Amino acid sequence: MASTARPMTPMDLLKFNPCNLDHLTETYNIGFYLDYFTRWPNLCKVIENGSGQIEAYILGKVEASPFPAPIEPYDPSLKIYQKRFSNYLPWHAHITCLTVAPSARRLGHATKLSEALEQVGEEQDAWFVDLFVRVENEAAIKLYEKMGYSIYRRITDYYNDGSDAFDMRKPLKRDKQRKTVRPNGENIKVDPSEVW
């Protein structure tokens, strides 16, 4: 029986451990997951196999900075956004967590879940999709690059263990001129306090 995607529910928290056993996967408190199920239920999905075992899941959201754009309409090519308001984030989709159980890797689950979130971003006229990934997670970085993501910046000491993260972005149709991405992002280091 083939694997199928479906909405993630609170009951899935009792059976997603095979996905979270990977040392590169962050596990959050129950309240964190419940917040996502409440606020962005259409962006929380699992893929389960024919036996009902969860093989992969994604948590995502669509958001912007909690304050209006300093200059309306928002234009990411304006130098003022790059200098004085580099922390401002326009309407975008965000992959908070995407993980695949080791036994289910290379089956296309990460791509399928990411594309579902990207589609919601497109439907909601988002500028881009972004995600944070550990700099040492080379397999995930290569996968994301293959899917059209690029490194926007490096966030130093982002994770609890002191590891850095890459902020990776994929422009969506609204960003016709690819103004929300840049080359050589791995060389642009920022402090976690600079990331909203």
CSV table of N, CA and C in Angstrom, one decimal, residues 27-179:
chain,number,residue,atom,x,y,z
A,27,THR,N,12.9,18.8,18.3
A,27,THR,CA,11.6,18.4,18.9
A,27,THR,C,11.2,19.5,19.8
A,28,TYR,N,9.9,20.0,19.7
A,28,TYR,CA,9.4,21.1,20.4
A,28,TYR,C,8.5,20.6,21.5
A,29,ASN,N,8.0,21.5,22.3
A,29,ASN,CA,7.0,21.1,23.4
A,29,ASN,C,5.6,21.0,22.7
A,30,ILE,N,4.8,20.3,23.4
A,30,ILE,CA,3.4,20.1,22.8
A,30,ILE,C,2.7,21.4,22.5
A,31,GLY,N,2.8,22.4,23.3
A,31,GLY,CA,2.1,23.7,23.1
A,31,GLY,C,2.5,24.3,21.8
A,32,PHE,N,3.8,24.1,21.4
A,32,PHE,CA,4.3,24.6,20.1
A,32,PHE,C,3.5,24.0,18.9
A,33,TYR,N,3.5,22.7,19.0
A,33,TYR,CA,2.7,21.9,17.9
A,33,TYR,C,1.3,22.3,17.9
A,34,LEU,N,0.6,22.4,19.0
A,34,LEU,CA,-0.8,22.7,19.1
A,34,LEU,C,-1.1,24.1,18.6
A,35,ASP,N,-0.1,25.1,18.8
A,35,ASP,CA,-0.3,26.4,18.3
A,35,ASP,C,-0.3,26.4,16.7
A,36,TYR,N,0.5,25.6,16.1
A,36,TYR,CA,0.5,25.4,14.7
A,36,TYR,C,-0.8,24.8,14.2
A,37,PHE,N,-1.2,23.7,14.9
A,37,PHE,CA,-2.5,23.1,14.4
A,37,PHE,C,-3.6,24.1,14.5
A,38,THR,N,-3.6,25.0,15.5
A,38,THR,CA,-4.7,25.9,15.6
A,38,THR,C,-4.6,27.1,14.6
A,39,ARG,N,-3.4,27.6,14.4
A,39,ARG,CA,-3.2,28.8,13.6
A,39,ARG,C,-3.0,28.5,12.1
A,40,TRP,N,-2.4,27.4,11.8
A,40,TRP,CA,-2.1,27.1,10.4
A,40,TRP,C,-2.4,25.6,10.1
A,41,PRO,N,-3.6,25.2,10.3
A,41,PRO,CA,-3.8,23.7,10.2
A,41,PRO,C,-3.6,23.2,8.7
A,42,ASN,N,-3.8,24.1,7.7
A,42,ASN,CA,-3.6,23.6,6.3
A,42,ASN,C,-2.1,23.5,6.0
A,43,LEU,N,-1.2,23.9,6.9
A,43,LEU,CA,0.2,23.9,6.6
A,43,LEU,C,0.9,22.9,7.5
A,44,CYS,N,0.1,22.0,8.2
A,44,CYS,CA,0.7,20.9,9.0
A,44,CYS,C,0.2,19.6,8.4
A,45,LYS,N,1.1,18.9,7.9
A,45,LYS,CA,0.8,17.6,7.2
A,45,LYS,C,1.7,16.5,7.5
A,46,VAL,N,1.2,15.3,7.4
A,46,VAL,CA,2.1,14.1,7.6
A,46,VAL,C,1.9,13.2,6.3
A,47,ILE,N,2.9,12.4,6.2
A,47,ILE,CA,2.8,11.3,5.2
A,47,ILE,C,2.9,10.0,6.0
A,48,GLU,N,2.0,9.2,5.8
A,48,GLU,CA,2.0,7.9,6.5
A,48,GLU,C,2.0,6.8,5.5
A,49,ASN,N,2.5,5.6,5.9
A,49,ASN,CA,2.6,4.5,5.0
A,49,ASN,C,1.3,3.7,5.2
A,50,GLY,N,1.2,2.6,4.5
A,50,GLY,CA,-0.1,1.8,4.5
A,50,GLY,C,-0.4,1.2,5.8
A,51,SER,N,0.6,1.1,6.7
A,51,SER,CA,0.4,0.6,8.0
A,51,SER,C,0.0,1.7,9.0
A,52,GLY,N,-0.1,2.9,8.6
A,52,GLY,CA,-0.4,4.0,9.5
A,52,GLY,C,0.8,4.6,10.2
A,53,GLN,N,2.0,4.2,9.9
A,53,GLN,CA,3.2,4.8,10.5
A,53,GLN,C,3.5,6.1,9.8
A,54,ILE,N,3.9,7.1,10.6
A,54,ILE,CA,4.2,8.4,10.1
A,54,ILE,C,5.7,8.3,9.5
A,55,GLU,N,5.8,8.7,8.3
A,55,GLU,CA,7.1,8.6,7.6
A,55,GLU,C,7.7,10.0,7.5
A,56,ALA,N,6.9,11.1,7.5
A,56,ALA,CA,7.4,12.4,7.3
A,56,ALA,C,6.3,13.4,7.8
A,57,TYR,N,6.8,14.6,8.2
A,57,TYR,CA,5.8,15.6,8.5
A,57,TYR,C,6.4,17.0,8.2
A,58,ILE,N,5.5,18.0,8.1
A,58,ILE,CA,5.9,19.4,7.9
A,58,ILE,C,5.0,20.3,8.8
A,59,LEU,N,5.6,21.3,9.4
A,59,LEU,CA,4.9,22.4,10.0
A,59,LEU,C,5.3,23.6,9.3
A,60,GLY,N,4.3,24.4,8.9
A,60,GLY,CA,4.6,25.7,8.2
A,60,GLY,C,3.6,26.8,8.6
A,61,LYS,N,3.9,28.0,8.1
A,61,LYS,CA,3.1,29.1,8.4
A,61,LYS,C,3.2,30.1,7.3
A,62,VAL,N,2.3,31.1,7.2
A,62,VAL,CA,2.4,32.2,6.3
A,62,VAL,C,2.3,33.4,7.2
A,63,GLU,N,3.3,34.3,7.0
A,63,GLU,CA,3.3,35.5,8.0
A,63,GLU,C,4.1,36.6,7.4
A,64,ALA,N,4.2,37.7,8.1
A,64,ALA,CA,5.0,38.8,7.8
A,64,ALA,C,5.5,39.4,9.2
A,65,SER,N,6.5,40.3,9.1
A,65,SER,CA,6.9,41.0,10.4
A,65,SER,C,5.6,41.6,11.0
A,66,PRO,N,5.6,41.7,12.4
A,66,PRO,CA,4.4,42.1,13.1
A,66,PRO,C,4.2,43.7,13.0
A,67,PHE,N,4.9,44.3,12.1
A,67,PHE,CA,4.8,45.7,11.9
A,67,PHE,C,4.7,46.0,10.4
A,68,PRO,N,4.0,47.0,10.0
A,68,PRO,CA,3.9,47.3,8.5
A,68,PRO,C,5.2,47.6,7.9
A,69,ALA,N,5.2,47.4,6.6
A,69,ALA,CA,6.4,47.7,5.8
A,69,ALA,C,6.8,49.2,6.0
A,70,PRO,N,8.0,49.5,6.3
A,70,PRO,CA,8.4,50.9,6.5
A,70,PRO,C,8.1,51.8,5.3
A,71,ILE,N,8.1,51.3,4.1
A,71,ILE,CA,7.8,52.1,2.9
A,71,ILE,C,6.8,51.2,2.1
A,72,GLU,N,5.6,51.8,1.9
A,72,GLU,CA,4.6,51.1,1.1
A,72,GLU,C,4.6,51.6,-0.4
A,73,PRO,N,4.4,50.8,-1.4
A,73,PRO,CA,4.4,49.3,-1.2
A,73,PRO,C,5.8,48.7,-1.0
A,74,TYR,N,5.8,47.6,-0.4
A,74,TYR,CA,7.1,46.9,-0.2
A,74,TYR,C,7.8,46.6,-1.5
A,75,ASP,N,9.1,46.9,-1.5
A,75,ASP,CA,10.0,46.7,-2.7
A,75,ASP,C,11.3,46.2,-2.2
A,76,PRO,N,11.6,44.9,-2.2
A,76,PRO,CA,12.9,44.4,-1.7
A,76,PRO,C,14.1,44.9,-2.3
A,77,SER,N,14.0,45.6,-3.5
A,77,SER,CA,15.2,46.1,-4.1
A,77,SER,C,15.6,47.5,-3.6
A,78,LEU,N,14.8,48.1,-2.8
A,78,LEU,CA,15.1,49.4,-2.2
A,78,LEU,C,16.3,49.3,-1.2
A,79,LYS,N,17.3,50.1,-1.4
A,79,LYS,CA,18.5,50.0,-0.5
A,79,LYS,C,18.1,50.2,1.0
A,80,ILE,N,17.1,50.9,1.3
A,80,ILE,CA,16.7,51.2,2.7
A,80,ILE,C,16.3,49.9,3.4
A,81,TYR,N,15.8,48.9,2.6
A,81,TYR,CA,15.4,47.6,3.2
A,81,TYR,C,16.7,46.8,3.5
A,82,GLN,N,17.7,47.0,2.7
A,82,GLN,CA,19.0,46.3,2.9
A,82,GLN,C,19.8,46.9,4.0
A,83,LYS,N,19.7,48.1,4.3
A,83,LYS,CA,20.5,48.8,5.3
A,83,LYS,C,19.7,49.0,6.6
A,84,ARG,N,18.7,49.8,6.6
A,84,ARG,CA,18.0,50.2,7.8
A,84,ARG,C,17.0,49.2,8.3
A,85,PHE,N,16.4,48.5,7.3
A,85,PHE,CA,15.3,47.6,7.7
A,85,PHE,C,15.5,46.2,7.2
A,86,SER,N,16.8,45.7,7.4
A,86,SER,CA,17.1,44.4,6.9
A,86,SER,C,16.4,43.3,7.7
A,87,ASN,N,15.9,43.6,8.8
A,87,ASN,CA,15.1,42.6,9.6
A,87,ASN,C,13.7,42.5,9.2
A,88,TYR,N,13.2,43.4,8.4
A,88,TYR,CA,11.8,43.3,8.0
A,88,TYR,C,11.5,42.1,7.1
A,89,LEU,N,10.5,41.4,7.3
A,89,LEU,CA,10.1,40.3,6.5
A,89,LEU,C,8.7,40.6,5.9
A,90,PRO,N,8.6,40.5,4.5
A,90,PRO,CA,7.3,40.7,3.9
A,90,PRO,C,6.5,39.5,4.0
A,91,TRP,N,5.3,39.5,3.5
A,91,TRP,CA,4.4,38.3,3.5
A,91,TRP,C,5.2,37.2,2.8
A,92,HIS,N,5.3,36.1,3.6
A,92,HIS,CA,6.1,34.9,3.0
A,92,HIS,C,5.6,33.6,3.7
A,93,ALA,N,5.9,32.5,3.1
A,93,ALA,CA,5.6,31.2,3.7
A,93,ALA,C,6.9,30.7,4.4
A,94,HIS,N,6.8,30.0,5.5
A,94,HIS,CA,7.9,29.6,6.3
A,94,HIS,C,7.8,28.1,6.6
A,95,ILE,N,8.8,27.3,6.3
A,95,ILE,CA,8.8,25.9,6.7
A,95,ILE,C,9.5,25.9,8.1
A,96,THR,N,8.7,25.6,9.1
A,96,THR,CA,9.2,25.6,10.5
A,96,THR,C,9.9,24.3,10.8
A,97,CYS,N,9.3,23.2,10.3
A,97,CYS,CA,9.9,21.9,10.6
A,97,CYS,C,9.5,21.0,9.4
A,98,LEU,N,10.5,20.3,8.9
A,98,LEU,CA,10.3,19.3,7.8
A,98,LEU,C,11.2,18.1,8.1
A,99,THR,N,10.7,17.0,8.4
A,99,THR,CA,11.5,15.9,8.7
A,99,THR,C,11.0,14.6,8.2
A,100,VAL,N,11.9,13.7,7.8
A,100,VAL,CA,11.5,12.4,7.2
A,100,VAL,C,12.2,11.3,8.0
A,101,ALA,N,11.5,10.3,8.4
A,101,ALA,CA,12.1,9.2,9.1
A,101,ALA,C,13.2,8.6,8.3
A,102,PRO,N,14.3,8.2,8.9
A,102,PRO,CA,15.5,7.6,8.2
A,102,PRO,C,15.1,6.5,7.3
A,103,SER,N,14.1,5.7,7.7
A,103,SER,CA,13.7,4.5,6.9
A,103,SER,C,12.9,4.9,5.6
A,104,ALA,N,12.5,6.2,5.6
A,104,ALA,CA,11.6,6.6,4.4
A,104,ALA,C,12.3,7.7,3.6
A,105,ARG,N,13.6,7.9,3.7
A,105,ARG,CA,14.3,8.9,3.0
A,105,ARG,C,14.4,8.5,1.5
A,106,ARG,N,14.6,9.4,0.7
A,106,ARG,CA,14.8,9.3,-0.8
A,106,ARG,C,13.5,8.7,-1.5
A,107,LEU,N,12.4,8.9,-0.9
A,107,LEU,CA,11.1,8.5,-1.5
A,107,LEU,C,10.3,9.7,-2.0
A,108,GLY,N,10.9,10.9,-1.9
A,108,GLY,CA,10.2,12.1,-2.4
A,108,GLY,C,9.3,12.8,-1.4
A,109,HIS,N,9.3,12.3,-0.2
A,109,HIS,CA,8.4,12.9,0.8
A,109,HIS,C,8.7,14.4,1.1
A,110,ALA,N,9.9,14.7,1.3
A,110,ALA,CA,10.3,16.1,1.6
A,110,ALA,C,9.9,17.0,0.5
A,111,THR,N,10.1,16.6,-0.7
A,111,THR,CA,9.7,17.4,-1.9
A,111,THR,C,8.2,17.6,-2.0
A,112,LYS,N,7.5,16.5,-1.8
A,112,LYS,CA,6.0,16.5,-1.8
A,112,LYS,C,5.4,17.5,-0.7
A,113,LEU,N,5.9,17.4,0.5
A,113,LEU,CA,5.4,18.3,1.6
A,113,LEU,C,5.8,19.7,1.3
A,114,SER,N,7.1,19.9,0.9
A,114,SER,CA,7.5,21.3,0.6
A,114,SER,C,6.7,21.9,-0.5
A,115,GLU,N,6.4,21.2,-1.6
A,115,GLU,CA,5.6,21.7,-2.7
A,115,GLU,C,4.2,22.1,-2.3
A,116,ALA,N,3.6,21.3,-1.3
A,116,ALA,CA,2.3,21.6,-0.8
A,116,ALA,C,2.3,23.0,-0.1
A,117,LEU,N,3.4,23.2,0.7
A,117,LEU,CA,3.5,24.5,1.4
A,117,LEU,C,3.7,25.6,0.4
A,118,GLU,N,4.6,25.4,-0.6
A,118,GLU,CA,4.9,26.4,-1.6
A,118,GLU,C,3.6,26.8,-2.3
A,119,GLN,N,2.7,25.8,-2.6
A,119,GLN,CA,1.5,26.1,-3.3
A,119,GLN,C,0.6,27.0,-2.5
A,120,VAL,N,0.5,26.8,-1.2
A,120,VAL,CA,-0.3,27.7,-0.3
A,120,VAL,C,0.4,29.1,-0.3
A,121,GLY,N,1.7,29.2,-0.3
A,121,GLY,CA,2.4,30.5,-0.4
A,121,GLY,C,2.0,31.2,-1.7
A,122,GLU,N,2.0,30.4,-2.8
A,122,GLU,CA,1.6,31.0,-4.1
A,122,GLU,C,0.1,31.5,-4.0
A,123,GLU,N,-0.8,30.7,-3.5
A,123,GLU,CA,-2.2,31.1,-3.4
A,123,GLU,C,-2.4,32.3,-2.5
A,124,GLN,N,-1.5,32.5,-1.5
A,124,GLN,CA,-1.7,33.7,-0.7
A,124,GLN,C,-0.8,34.8,-1.1
A,125,ASP,N,-0.2,34.8,-2.3
A,125,ASP,CA,0.6,35.8,-2.8
A,125,ASP,C,1.8,36.2,-2.0
A,126,ALA,N,2.5,35.2,-1.5
A,126,ALA,CA,3.7,35.4,-0.7
A,126,ALA,C,4.9,35.7,-1.6
A,127,TRP,N,5.8,36.4,-1.1
A,127,TRP,CA,7.0,36.7,-1.8
A,127,TRP,C,8.0,35.6,-2.0
A,128,PHE,N,8.1,34.7,-1.0
A,128,PHE,CA,9.1,33.6,-1.0
A,128,PHE,C,8.7,32.6,0.1
A,129,VAL,N,9.4,31.5,0.1
A,129,VAL,CA,9.3,30.5,1.1
A,129,VAL,C,10.7,30.5,1.7
A,130,ASP,N,10.7,30.4,3.1
A,130,ASP,CA,12.1,30.3,3.7
A,130,ASP,C,12.0,29.2,4.7
A,131,LEU,N,13.2,28.8,5.2
A,131,LEU,CA,13.4,27.8,6.2
A,131,LEU,C,14.8,28.0,6.8
A,132,PHE,N,15.0,27.4,8.0
A,132,PHE,CA,16.3,27.4,8.6
A,132,PHE,C,16.8,26.0,8.7
A,133,VAL,N,18.1,25.8,8.4
A,133,VAL,CA,18.6,24.4,8.4
A,133,VAL,C,20.0,24.5,9.0
A,134,ARG,N,20.4,23.5,9.8
A,134,ARG,CA,21.7,23.4,10.4
A,134,ARG,C,22.8,23.4,9.3
A,135,VAL,N,23.8,24.2,9.5
A,135,VAL,CA,24.9,24.3,8.4
A,135,VAL,C,25.6,22.9,8.2
A,136,GLU,N,25.5,22.1,9.2
A,136,GLU,CA,26.2,20.8,9.1
A,136,GLU,C,25.3,19.7,8.4
A,137,ASN,N,24.0,20.1,8.2
A,137,ASN,CA,23.1,19.1,7.5
A,137,ASN,C,23.2,19.2,6.0
A,138,GLU,N,24.3,18.7,5.5
A,138,GLU,CA,24.7,18.8,4.1
A,138,GLU,C,23.6,18.1,3.2
A,139,ALA,N,23.1,17.0,3.6
A,139,ALA,CA,22.1,16.3,2.8
A,139,ALA,C,20.9,17.2,2.6
A,140,ALA,N,20.4,17.8,3.7
A,140,ALA,CA,19.2,18.6,3.5
A,140,ALA,C,19.5,19.9,2.7
A,141,ILE,N,20.6,20.5,2.9
A,141,ILE,CA,21.0,21.7,2.1
A,141,ILE,C,21.0,21.3,0.6
A,142,LYS,N,21.6,20.2,0.3
A,142,LYS,CA,21.7,19.8,-1.2
A,142,LYS,C,20.3,19.5,-1.7
A,143,LEU,N,19.4,18.9,-0.9
A,143,LEU,CA,18.0,18.7,-1.3
A,143,LEU,C,17.3,20.0,-1.5
A,144,TYR,N,17.4,20.9,-0.6
A,144,TYR,CA,16.8,22.2,-0.8
A,144,TYR,C,17.3,23.0,-2.0
A,145,GLU,N,18.6,22.9,-2.2
A,145,GLU,CA,19.1,23.6,-3.4
A,145,GLU,C,18.6,23.0,-4.7
A,146,LYS,N,18.5,21.7,-4.7
A,146,LYS,CA,17.9,21.0,-5.8
A,146,LYS,C,16.4,21.4,-6.1
A,147,MET,N,15.7,21.8,-5.0
A,147,MET,CA,14.4,22.2,-5.1
A,147,MET,C,14.2,23.7,-5.4
A,148,GLY,N,15.3,24.4,-5.6
A,148,GLY,CA,15.3,25.8,-5.9
A,148,GLY,C,15.5,26.8,-4.8
A,149,TYR,N,15.9,26.3,-3.6
A,149,TYR,CA,16.3,27.2,-2.5
A,149,TYR,C,17.7,27.6,-2.6
A,150,SER,N,18.0,28.8,-2.1
A,150,SER,CA,19.4,29.3,-2.0
A,150,SER,C,19.6,29.9,-0.6
A,151,ILE,N,20.9,29.9,-0.2
A,151,ILE,CA,21.2,30.4,1.1
A,151,ILE,C,21.1,32.0,1.1
A,152,TYR,N,20.3,32.5,2.0
A,152,TYR,CA,20.1,34.0,2.1
A,152,TYR,C,21.1,34.6,3.1
A,153,ARG,N,21.3,33.9,4.2
A,153,ARG,CA,22.3,34.3,5.2
A,153,ARG,C,22.6,33.2,6.2
A,154,ARG,N,23.6,33.4,7.0
A,154,ARG,CA,24.0,32.5,8.0
A,154,ARG,C,23.7,33.1,9.4
A,155,ILE,N,22.9,32.4,10.2
A,155,ILE,CA,22.6,32.9,11.5
A,155,ILE,C,23.5,32.2,12.5
A,156,THR,N,24.4,32.9,13.2
A,156,THR,CA,25.3,32.3,14.1
A,156,THR,C,24.7,31.9,15.4
A,157,ASP,N,25.1,30.9,16.0
A,157,ASP,CA,24.6,30.4,17.3
A,157,ASP,C,23.1,30.3,17.3
A,158,TYR,N,22.5,29.8,16.3
A,158,TYR,CA,21.0,29.8,16.2
A,158,TYR,C,20.4,28.7,17.1
A,159,TYR,N,21.0,27.5,17.1
A,159,TYR,CA,20.4,26.4,17.8
A,159,TYR,C,20.9,26.4,19.2
A,160,ASN,N,20.1,25.7,20.1
A,160,ASN,CA,20.5,25.6,21.5
A,160,ASN,C,21.9,25.0,21.8
A,161,ASP,N,22.4,24.2,20.9
A,161,ASP,CA,23.7,23.6,21.1
A,161,ASP,C,24.8,24.5,20.5
A,162,GLY,N,24.5,25.7,20.0
A,162,GLY,CA,25.4,26.7,19.5
A,162,GLY,C,25.7,26.5,18.0
A,163,SER,N,25.0,25.6,17.3
A,163,SER,CA,25.2,25.4,15.9
A,163,SER,C,24.6,26.6,15.1
A,164,ASP,N,25.2,26.9,14.0
A,164,ASP,CA,24.7,27.9,13.1
A,164,ASP,C,23.6,27.4,12.2
A,165,ALA,N,22.8,28.3,11.7
A,165,ALA,CA,21.8,27.9,10.7
A,165,ALA,C,21.9,28.7,9.4
A,166,PHE,N,21.6,28.1,8.3
A,166,PHE,CA,21.4,28.8,7.1
A,166,PHE,C,19.9,29.2,6.9
A,167,ASP,N,19.7,30.4,6.6
A,167,ASP,CA,18.3,30.8,6.2
A,167,ASP,C,18.3,30.7,4.7
A,168,MET,N,17.5,29.7,4.3
A,168,MET,CA,17.4,29.4,2.8
A,168,MET,C,16.0,29.9,2.3
A,169,ARG,N,16.0,30.5,1.1
A,169,ARG,CA,14.8,31.0,0.5
A,169,ARG,C,14.6,30.5,-0.9
A,170,LYS,N,13.3,30.5,-1.3
A,170,LYS,CA,13.0,30.2,-2.6
A,170,LYS,C,11.9,31.2,-3.1
A,171,PRO,N,12.3,32.0,-4.1
A,171,PRO,CA,11.3,33.1,-4.5
A,171,PRO,C,10.1,32.4,-5.1
A,172,LEU,N,8.9,33.1,-4.9
A,172,LEU,CA,7.7,32.6,-5.5
A,172,LEU,C,7.3,33.5,-6.6
A,173,LYS,N,6.2,33.3,-7.3
A,173,LYS,CA,5.8,34.0,-8.5
A,173,LYS,C,5.7,35.5,-8.3
A,174,ARG,N,5.3,36.0,-7.1
A,174,ARG,CA,5.2,37.4,-6.8
A,174,ARG,C,6.6,38.1,-7.0
A,175,ASP,N,7.6,37.4,-6.7
A,175,ASP,CA,9.0,38.0,-6.8
A,175,ASP,C,9.5,37.7,-8.2
A,176,LYS,N,8.9,38.3,-9.2
A,176,LYS,CA,9.3,38.0,-10.6
A,176,LYS,C,10.8,38.2,-10.9
A,177,GLN,N,11.4,39.3,-10.2
A,177,GLN,CA,12.7,39.6,-10.5
A,177,GLN,C,13.7,39.1,-9.5
A,178,ARG,N,13.3,38.1,-8.7
A,178,ARG,CA,14.1,37.5,-7.7
A,178,ARG,C,14.8,38.4,-6.7
A,179,LYS,N,14.1,39.4,-6.3
A,179,LYS,CA,14.7,40.5,-5.4
A,179,LYS,C,14.8,40.0,-3.9
